[in-house]
Short mmCIF file of C-alpha atoms and ligand atoms in Angstrom, two decimals:
data_model
loop_
_atom_site.label_atom_id
_atom_site.label_comp_id
_atom_site.label_asym_id
_atom_site.label_seq_id
_atom_site.Cartn_x
_atom_site.Cartn_y
_atom_site.Cartn_z
CA MET V 968 90.19 125.22 86.27
CA ILE V 969 90.11 121.45 85.91
CA TYR V 970 90.51 120.05 89.41
CA MET V 971 92.05 116.58 89.51
CA ASP V 972 93.56 116.65 93.02
CA ASN V 973 90.69 115.27 95.09
CA ALA V 974 93.01 113.04 97.13
CA ALA V 975 94.58 116.26 98.47
CA THR V 976 91.25 117.80 99.30
CA THR V 977 87.70 117.92 97.94
CA LYS V 978 85.32 120.80 97.32
CA GLN V 979 82.60 121.19 99.93
CA THR V 980 79.09 120.60 98.61
CA ASP V 981 76.37 123.25 98.88
CA ARG V 982 74.54 121.11 101.44
CA VAL V 983 77.66 120.98 103.62
CA LEU V 984 78.19 124.73 103.37
CA SER V 985 74.57 125.54 104.13
CA GLU V 986 74.50 123.27 107.21
CA MET V 987 77.69 124.89 108.48
CA ASP V 988 76.32 128.35 107.74
CA SER V 989 73.17 127.67 109.71
CA VAL V 990 75.18 126.32 112.67
CA TYR V 991 77.47 129.36 112.60
CA ARG V 992 74.44 131.68 112.58
CA CYS V 993 72.06 129.91 114.95
CA LEU V 994 74.08 127.57 117.17
CA TRP V 995 77.26 129.51 117.78
CA GLU V 996 77.21 129.17 121.58
CA ASN V 997 79.86 127.14 123.37
CA PRO V 998 78.43 123.60 123.70
CA SER V 999 79.86 123.42 127.25
CA GLY V 1000 77.70 126.35 128.45
CA VAL V 1001 75.04 125.69 131.09
CA TYR V 1002 72.24 127.82 129.57
CA LYS V 1003 69.52 126.62 127.21
CA SER V 1004 71.05 127.84 123.92
CA ALA V 1005 74.37 126.16 124.72
CA ARG V 1006 72.52 122.97 125.56
CA GLY V 1007 71.03 123.23 122.07
CA ALA V 1008 74.57 123.27 120.65
CA SER V 1009 75.67 120.28 122.71
CA GLU V 1010 72.52 118.34 121.80
CA ARG V 1011 73.20 119.05 118.15
CA LEU V 1012 76.77 117.81 118.53
CA GLU V 1013 75.36 114.49 119.73
CA ILE V 1014 72.91 114.33 116.82
CA TYR V 1015 75.84 114.70 114.40
CA ARG V 1016 77.81 112.09 116.34
CA ARG V 1017 74.87 109.67 115.93
CA LYS V 1018 74.71 110.37 112.18
CA ILE V 1019 78.43 109.64 111.81
CA ALA V 1020 78.20 106.49 113.96
CA ASP V 1021 75.37 105.19 111.74
CA CYS V 1022 77.47 105.73 108.61
CA LEU V 1023 80.50 103.87 110.00
CA ASN V 1024 78.74 101.16 112.04
CA CYS V 1025 80.29 102.17 115.34
CA GLU V 1026 78.91 103.39 118.67
CA THR V 1027 78.64 107.10 119.42
CA SER V 1028 80.80 106.43 122.48
CA GLU V 1029 83.58 105.29 120.15
CA ILE V 1030 83.84 108.61 118.25
CA TYR V 1031 86.26 111.37 119.29
CA PHE V 1032 86.24 114.53 117.18
CA THR V 1033 89.66 115.87 116.21
CA SER V 1034 91.21 118.48 113.93
CA GLY V 1035 91.64 115.98 111.08
CA GLY V 1036 93.54 112.97 109.81
CA THR V 1037 96.96 113.98 111.06
CA GLU V 1038 95.84 114.50 114.65
CA SER V 1039 93.83 111.27 114.58
CA ASP V 1040 96.83 109.32 113.26
CA ASN V 1041 99.14 110.81 115.89
CA TRP V 1042 96.70 110.23 118.73
CA GLY V 1043 95.65 106.74 117.67
CA ILE V 1044 99.20 105.47 117.27
CA LEU V 1045 100.69 107.14 120.32
CA ASN V 1046 97.80 105.80 122.37
CA LEU V 1047 98.34 102.21 121.21
CA ALA V 1048 102.06 102.65 121.87
CA HIS V 1049 101.28 103.86 125.38
CA ASN V 1050 99.01 100.84 125.98
CA GLY V 1051 101.77 98.54 124.70
CA GLU V 1052 104.40 100.07 126.95
CA LYS V 1053 102.17 99.46 129.97
CA VAL V 1054 102.54 95.70 129.31
CA GLY V 1055 106.20 95.87 128.27
CA LYS V 1056 105.66 95.77 124.47
CA LYS V 1057 107.65 98.17 122.29
CA HIS V 1058 107.40 96.73 118.78
CA CYS V 1059 104.92 97.45 116.00
CA VAL V 1060 104.20 96.24 112.47
CA VAL V 1061 103.51 98.94 109.91
CA SER V 1062 103.03 99.05 106.18
CA ALA V 1063 105.77 100.93 104.33
CA ILE V 1064 103.20 102.85 102.29
CA GLU V 1065 101.54 104.79 105.12
CA HIS V 1066 101.00 108.54 105.00
CA HIS V 1067 103.65 110.68 106.69
CA ALA V 1068 101.18 111.48 109.47
CA VAL V 1069 101.71 107.83 110.46
CA LEU V 1070 105.36 107.36 109.45
CA ASN V 1071 106.59 110.45 111.27
CA THR V 1072 104.67 109.49 114.41
CA LEU V 1073 106.52 106.17 114.29
CA LYS V 1074 109.81 108.03 113.92
CA CYS V 1075 109.06 109.68 117.28
CA LEU V 1076 108.51 106.23 118.77
CA THR V 1077 111.80 104.85 117.39
CA ASN V 1078 113.60 107.78 119.00
CA ASP V 1079 112.06 106.46 122.19
CA GLY V 1080 113.45 102.92 121.79
CA TRP V 1081 110.60 101.39 119.78
CA LYS V 1082 111.30 98.78 117.10
CA VAL V 1083 109.27 98.98 113.90
CA THR V 1084 108.94 96.20 111.32
CA TYR V 1085 107.94 97.66 107.95
CA VAL V 1086 105.88 95.42 105.68
CA TYR V 1087 106.46 96.08 101.98
CA PRO V 1088 103.65 95.84 99.40
CA SER V 1089 103.50 93.89 96.17
CA HIS V 1090 104.50 95.70 92.97
CA SER V 1091 100.87 96.78 92.64
CA GLY V 1092 100.91 98.38 96.10
CA VAL V 1093 98.96 95.83 98.14
CA ILE V 1094 100.03 94.60 101.59
CA SER V 1095 99.67 90.87 102.10
CA PRO V 1096 98.01 89.64 105.31
CA SER V 1097 100.51 86.77 105.48
CA ALA V 1098 103.41 89.24 105.44
CA VAL V 1099 101.75 91.04 108.35
CA LYS V 1100 101.35 87.69 110.12
CA ARG V 1101 105.04 86.86 109.66
CA ALA V 1102 106.07 90.22 111.10
CA ILE V 1103 104.10 89.87 114.36
CA ARG V 1104 106.25 89.02 117.40
CA PRO V 1105 105.43 88.32 121.06
CA ASP V 1106 106.31 91.95 121.89
CA THR V 1107 104.17 93.48 119.10
CA ALA V 1108 101.96 96.18 120.60
CA PHE V 1109 99.98 97.04 117.45
CA VAL V 1110 99.68 96.64 113.69
CA CYS V 1111 99.09 99.63 111.44
CA VAL V 1112 97.91 99.31 107.83
CA MET V 1113 95.94 101.96 105.97
CA TYR V 1114 92.56 101.25 104.35
CA ALA V 1115 93.45 102.64 100.94
CA ASN V 1116 96.59 104.32 99.69
CA ASN V 1117 96.50 108.03 98.93
CA GLU V 1118 99.02 107.86 96.06
CA THR V 1119 98.00 104.75 94.13
CA GLY V 1120 94.41 104.18 95.26
CA ALA V 1121 95.24 100.56 96.19
CA VAL V 1122 92.67 99.22 98.67
CA GLN V 1123 94.25 97.01 101.30
CA PRO V 1124 92.82 93.65 102.47
CA VAL V 1125 91.74 95.19 105.75
CA ARG V 1126 89.37 92.42 106.86
CA ASP V 1127 92.00 89.72 106.38
CA ILE V 1128 94.61 91.81 108.17
CA SER V 1129 92.23 92.44 111.07
CA LYS V 1130 91.64 88.67 111.32
CA VAL V 1131 95.39 88.09 111.62
CA CYS V 1132 95.56 90.74 114.34
CA ALA V 1133 92.63 89.21 116.22
CA GLU V 1134 94.25 85.76 115.99
CA TYR V 1135 97.36 87.12 117.75
CA GLY V 1136 95.48 89.48 120.08
CA VAL V 1137 97.26 92.53 118.64
CA PRO V 1138 95.28 95.80 118.25
CA PHE V 1139 94.82 96.99 114.67
CA PHE V 1140 95.14 100.68 113.76
CA CYS V 1141 93.80 101.69 110.36
CA ASP V 1142 94.20 105.08 108.69
CA ALA V 1143 90.94 105.22 106.73
CA VAL V 1144 91.35 108.86 105.67
CA GLN V 1145 91.16 108.13 101.91
CA ALA V 1146 88.54 105.41 102.22
CA VAL V 1147 85.78 106.90 104.37
CA GLY V 1148 83.06 108.37 102.17
CA HIS V 1149 84.36 106.51 99.09
CA LEU V 1150 84.24 102.85 100.13
CA PRO V 1151 81.74 101.07 102.40
CA VAL V 1152 83.93 101.31 105.51
CA ASP V 1153 82.34 99.34 108.35
CA PHE V 1154 84.25 99.76 111.59
CA ARG V 1155 82.74 96.65 113.27
CA ARG V 1156 82.69 94.24 110.34
CA ASP V 1157 86.15 95.34 109.18
CA GLY V 1158 87.44 94.36 112.64
CA ILE V 1159 89.32 97.60 113.23
CA ASP V 1160 90.28 98.64 116.76
CA VAL V 1161 91.30 102.24 116.15
CA MET V 1162 90.61 104.22 112.96
CA SER V 1163 91.27 107.73 111.67
CA LEU V 1164 89.25 109.82 109.23
CA SER V 1165 89.20 113.36 107.89
CA ALA V 1166 86.20 115.36 106.62
CA HIS V 1167 87.90 117.27 103.82
CA LYS V 1168 88.54 114.08 101.87
CA PHE V 1169 84.80 113.49 101.30
CA HIS V 1170 83.50 117.01 100.52
CA GLY V 1171 83.45 118.11 104.15
CA PRO V 1172 85.33 121.03 105.70
CA LEU V 1173 89.06 121.27 106.37
CA GLY V 1174 90.38 120.92 109.91
CA VAL V 1175 87.93 118.41 111.31
CA GLY V 1176 88.08 114.63 111.57
CA ALA V 1177 87.61 111.84 114.04
CA LEU V 1178 89.38 109.05 115.83
CA ILE V 1179 87.22 105.96 116.28
CA VAL V 1180 88.29 103.81 119.21
CA ARG V 1181 86.62 100.47 119.84
CA ASP V 1182 84.96 100.34 123.26
CA GLY V 1183 87.33 98.38 125.47
CA VAL V 1184 90.55 99.83 124.02
CA ALA V 1185 92.10 102.09 126.69
CA LEU V 1186 92.40 105.67 125.49
CA SER V 1187 94.54 108.36 127.06
CA SER V 1188 94.32 112.05 126.22
CA MET V 1189 96.84 113.72 123.98
CA ILE V 1190 95.35 117.20 124.30
CA VAL V 1191 94.55 118.06 127.90
CA GLY V 1192 92.51 120.89 129.35
CA GLY V 1193 88.73 120.87 129.66
CA MET V 1194 86.30 117.98 129.88
CA GLN V 1195 85.19 117.79 126.22
CA GLU V 1196 84.92 114.53 124.27
CA ASN V 1197 84.40 112.39 127.32
CA MET V 1198 87.42 114.03 128.97
CA LYS V 1199 89.70 112.58 126.28
CA ARG V 1200 90.22 115.48 123.87
CA ALA V 1201 90.11 118.92 125.41
CA GLY V 1202 89.19 122.09 123.54
CA THR V 1203 85.91 123.80 122.63
CA GLU V 1204 84.15 121.61 120.11
CA ASN V 1205 84.17 122.64 116.44
CA LEU V 1206 80.40 122.31 116.03
CA PRO V 1207 80.19 123.88 112.53
CA GLY V 1208 83.04 121.61 111.41
CA VAL V 1209 81.38 118.53 112.87
CA ALA V 1210 78.09 119.62 111.24
CA GLY V 1211 79.82 119.80 107.84
CA MET V 1212 81.50 116.44 108.41
CA ALA V 1213 78.23 114.73 109.39
CA ILE V 1214 76.36 116.00 106.34
CA ALA V 1215 79.28 115.28 104.01
CA LEU V 1216 79.59 111.73 105.33
CA SER V 1217 75.90 110.84 105.27
CA ASP V 1218 75.55 112.30 101.77
CA SER V 1219 78.67 110.46 100.56
CA VAL V 1220 77.40 107.20 102.01
CA SER V 1221 73.94 107.55 100.47
CA ASN V 1222 75.36 108.54 97.06
CA MET V 1223 78.34 106.19 97.19
CA VAL V 1224 77.33 103.71 94.49
CA GLU V 1225 76.29 106.38 92.02
CA ALA V 1226 79.31 108.63 92.72
CA ALA V 1227 81.73 105.72 92.47
CA GLY V 1228 80.17 104.59 89.19
CA LYS V 1229 80.61 108.01 87.63
CA THR V 1230 84.10 108.53 89.04
CA VAL V 1231 85.33 105.11 87.89
CA TYR V 1232 83.96 105.78 84.40
CA LEU V 1233 85.84 109.11 84.21
CA ARG V 1234 89.03 107.65 85.74
CA ASP V 1235 89.09 104.74 83.31
CA LYS V 1236 88.48 107.02 80.35
CA LEU V 1237 91.38 109.21 81.48
CA VAL V 1238 93.72 106.29 82.10
CA TRP V 1239 92.94 104.43 78.87
CA GLY V 1240 93.12 107.66 76.94
CA ILE V 1241 96.59 108.42 78.29
CA LEU V 1242 97.93 104.87 78.01
CA THR V 1243 96.79 104.51 74.41
CA ALA V 1244 97.66 107.98 73.13
CA ILE V 1245 101.02 108.49 74.84
CA PRO V 1246 103.73 105.87 74.41
CA GLY V 1247 105.90 105.14 77.45
CA THR V 1248 103.14 105.61 80.03
CA HIS V 1249 102.26 103.15 82.81
CA LEU V 1250 99.61 102.93 85.49
CA ALA V 1251 101.08 102.37 88.98
CA GLY V 1252 99.02 100.39 91.50
CA PRO V 1253 96.42 97.69 90.94
CA ASP V 1254 94.88 97.16 87.49
CA LEU V 1255 91.78 99.21 86.83
CA ASN V 1256 89.47 96.24 87.36
CA GLU V 1257 91.08 95.38 90.72
CA HIS V 1258 90.16 96.70 94.14
CA ARG V 1259 91.09 100.37 94.11
CA LEU V 1260 89.65 103.73 95.12
CA PRO V 1261 87.29 105.08 92.45
CA GLY V 1262 89.12 108.37 91.92
CA ILE V 1263 92.88 107.86 92.09
CA ALA V 1264 95.11 107.06 89.10
CA ASN V 1265 98.88 107.33 89.34
CA ILE V 1266 100.53 107.39 85.93
CA MET V 1267 104.20 107.35 85.04
CA PHE V 1268 105.37 109.25 81.98
CA ASP V 1269 108.76 107.85 80.92
CA CYS V 1270 111.49 110.38 80.14
CA THR V 1271 109.73 113.28 81.87
CA LYS V 1272 110.06 114.94 85.28
CA ASN V 1273 106.78 115.14 87.20
CA THR V 1274 107.62 118.62 88.54
CA ALA V 1275 107.91 119.97 84.98
CA LEU V 1276 104.78 118.15 83.84
CA LEU V 1277 102.77 119.47 86.78
CA ALA V 1278 103.95 123.00 86.04
CA ARG V 1279 102.82 122.68 82.41
CA LEU V 1280 99.47 121.24 83.51
CA ASP V 1281 99.08 124.14 85.93
CA GLU V 1282 99.68 126.59 83.08
CA ILE V 1283 96.71 125.16 81.22
CA GLY V 1284 94.55 125.14 84.37
CA VAL V 1285 94.79 121.45 85.30
CA CYS V 1286 95.41 120.73 88.99
CA ALA V 1287 97.08 117.39 89.72
CA SER V 1288 99.93 116.36 91.99
CA ALA V 1289 103.04 114.26 92.30
CA GLY V 1290 101.77 112.34 95.31
CA SER V 1291 100.75 113.29 98.80
CA ALA V 1292 99.83 116.98 99.16
CA CYS V 1293 101.92 117.10 102.34
CA ASP V 1294 105.02 116.17 100.32
CA SER V 1295 104.37 118.37 97.31
CA ALA V 1296 107.37 120.58 98.10
CA SER V 1297 109.63 117.54 98.47
CA VAL V 1298 112.25 116.64 95.88
CA LYS V 1299 112.46 113.11 97.28
CA PRO V 1300 110.89 110.31 95.23
CA SER V 1301 107.60 108.98 96.59
CA HIS V 1302 108.22 106.49 99.40
CA VAL V 1303 105.07 104.67 98.27
CA LEU V 1304 106.31 104.05 94.73
CA THR V 1305 109.81 103.11 95.87
CA ALA V 1306 108.28 100.68 98.40
CA MET V 1307 106.51 99.11 95.40
CA SER V 1308 110.03 98.63 93.98
CA TYR V 1309 109.94 101.37 91.39
CA SER V 1310 113.29 103.10 90.98
CA ASP V 1311 113.78 106.66 92.21
CA SER V 1312 113.94 107.88 88.63
CA ASP V 1313 110.66 106.12 87.71
CA ALA V 1314 109.02 107.63 90.78
CA HIS V 1315 110.05 111.09 89.61
CA THR V 1316 107.94 110.59 86.45
CA ALA V 1317 104.68 109.86 88.30
CA ILE V 1318 101.64 112.09 88.36
CA ARG V 1319 98.61 111.45 90.56
CA PHE V 1320 95.29 112.38 89.00
CA SER V 1321 92.53 112.14 91.58
CA LEU V 1322 88.99 112.59 90.36
CA SER V 1323 85.60 112.90 91.99
CA GLU V 1324 82.03 112.70 90.79
CA GLN V 1325 82.20 116.49 90.41
CA ASN V 1326 84.51 116.10 87.37
CA THR V 1327 82.99 115.99 83.91
CA GLU V 1328 83.60 114.00 80.75
CA GLN V 1329 84.44 117.23 78.96
CA GLU V 1330 87.27 117.89 81.43
CA ILE V 1331 88.71 114.46 80.73
CA GLU V 1332 88.53 115.15 76.99
CA ILE V 1333 90.37 118.48 77.40
CA VAL V 1334 93.17 116.79 79.35
CA LEU V 1335 93.40 113.97 76.82
CA GLU V 1336 93.60 116.50 73.99
CA LYS V 1337 96.36 118.60 75.57
CA LEU V 1338 98.51 116.10 77.44
CA PRO V 1339 100.16 114.26 74.50
CA GLY V 1340 101.59 117.52 73.11
CA ILE V 1341 102.89 118.59 76.52
CA VAL V 1342 104.58 115.22 77.10
CA ARG V 1343 106.16 115.30 73.60
CA GLU V 1344 107.42 118.79 74.24
CA LEU V 1345 108.94 117.87 77.64
CA ARG V 1346 110.55 114.74 76.25
CA GLY V 1347 112.05 116.89 73.48
CA ILE V 1348 113.60 119.17 76.11
CA ILE V 1349 115.00 116.29 78.16
CA SER V 1350 116.42 114.23 75.27
N1 PLP B 1112 96.28 109.92 106.04
C1 PLP B 1112 96.12 109.86 104.71
C2 PLP B 1112 96.06 108.52 104.05
C3 PLP B 1112 95.98 111.02 103.96
O1 PLP B 1112 95.83 110.93 102.62
C4 PLP B 1112 96.02 112.28 104.62
C5 PLP B 1112 95.94 113.53 103.85
O2 PLP B 1112 96.30 113.60 102.70
C6 PLP B 1112 96.18 112.29 106.01
C7 PLP B 1112 96.31 111.09 106.69
C8 PLP B 1112 96.22 113.58 106.78
O3 PLP B 1112 94.91 114.10 106.89
P1 PLP B 1112 94.65 115.64 107.20
O4 PLP B 1112 94.95 116.40 105.95
O5 PLP B 1112 93.20 115.72 107.58
O6 PLP B 1112 95.54 116.03 108.34
#
C-alpha cells in the first residue's frame, strides 16, 4: 500500500504505541480514584498536559482534553456563541473554507437566529485579514478562521487576523487541527483565544484532542457529569489517548524541521512530476514556494472524474482522497474549491494527495510511473 492520505489520518509511530501500551498496562486505574495507584494516573495526566503546553506555548490551565477535532470545534464555537449571547451579540465572521465540524456547528447557530458573514478566500485559498476586518460589526461575537486548510494545504495569515480581532476586541477561534505538529503553532504569539487540535493528524491516536482556551475567556461545559477537566468536560479521562497525543506532539515538534524538509521534497517531486508528465493538470492552492502545509497537494486532472480516478488508484494500492475524509461519501463538489471560485465540474476533477515524512521517494516514483496511463485511460472513457 502507498498511503497518501495523511490529512485524513496519520499512522501512529512506534514510540506513541509503546507509551500507550505502557499506560494501558501499568496506569489503567481511573485518574479520579482516591488511592495511590489512581493518584499515579492523575499525576501522569498532568505531566502529559505540561508536555503539550510546552509544545504549544500555552498554560496547562488552558488545555481541556476532548475526543478530537470535531468535539473541540463544536465546544469552542458554541462556547464563544454563548459568551456573545450573554452580551447581546449574535453575529460571527467565518471563513468559507472551514471544515464541516465548524460549518455544521454554525448551521446550528443560524437555526437559533445567529447571523454569519462568510469570508471568501483568494483563488489560491487564502483568507485576507482586511476582508475579515471589513466583515466585523458591532454585534460580532467571534471570528473563526482555520490555521491551515485540510484540502489545499493553504496556511492562513493567522497572526494578522488575530491582530484585527484584538483591535476590535472580538475573540478569535482557530481550528488548528491540520497545523499542530506540522507548523510551529504558538498559541500565545499567534494571538489565538480558542484553538482546536486533534492527535491523529500528527501520528497520535484517534479519538483524542484538545481545546485550548486562553485564560480569561469564559468557558462553559458542553459535556456535563463528573468534575474532570477542571469541571468543564466531564467523563473519565482517556489517559492512554492523552499519553499518545503528548508523545506524538513532542516528537513532531522536535522533528518538525527535518520532517517538513523531507515531506516538502517528496510533495514537490510528486507535483512537478504530475504537472510535467500529464497535460491538463493544475495545482489548486498556493504555489509550492508559498506558505502551505508540507504534505498536502490538491491536483486537478481535466476531463476526469475524481471518484473514478480514486477507484483506479485504489486498485493499484494508492490511497488518496477527493478532499475531506468526512465528505468522502459525498457527491457534492468540494466547498473549499468552489469557495476559491473553481467551477463544480473542476472541483469534481480534484484529488488530494497528502504525504508525510513516512512516505518514500520510491513510492512517489511508482505513482508517477502509473498515473499518466490511468489518466489517459479515464480520459479515453469520458471522451
Ligand atoms: N478540522 C479540520 C481542519 C480537519 O481536517 C478535521 C479532520 O479531518 C477536523 C477538524 C475533525 O477532526 P477529528 O477527525 O479529530 O474529529
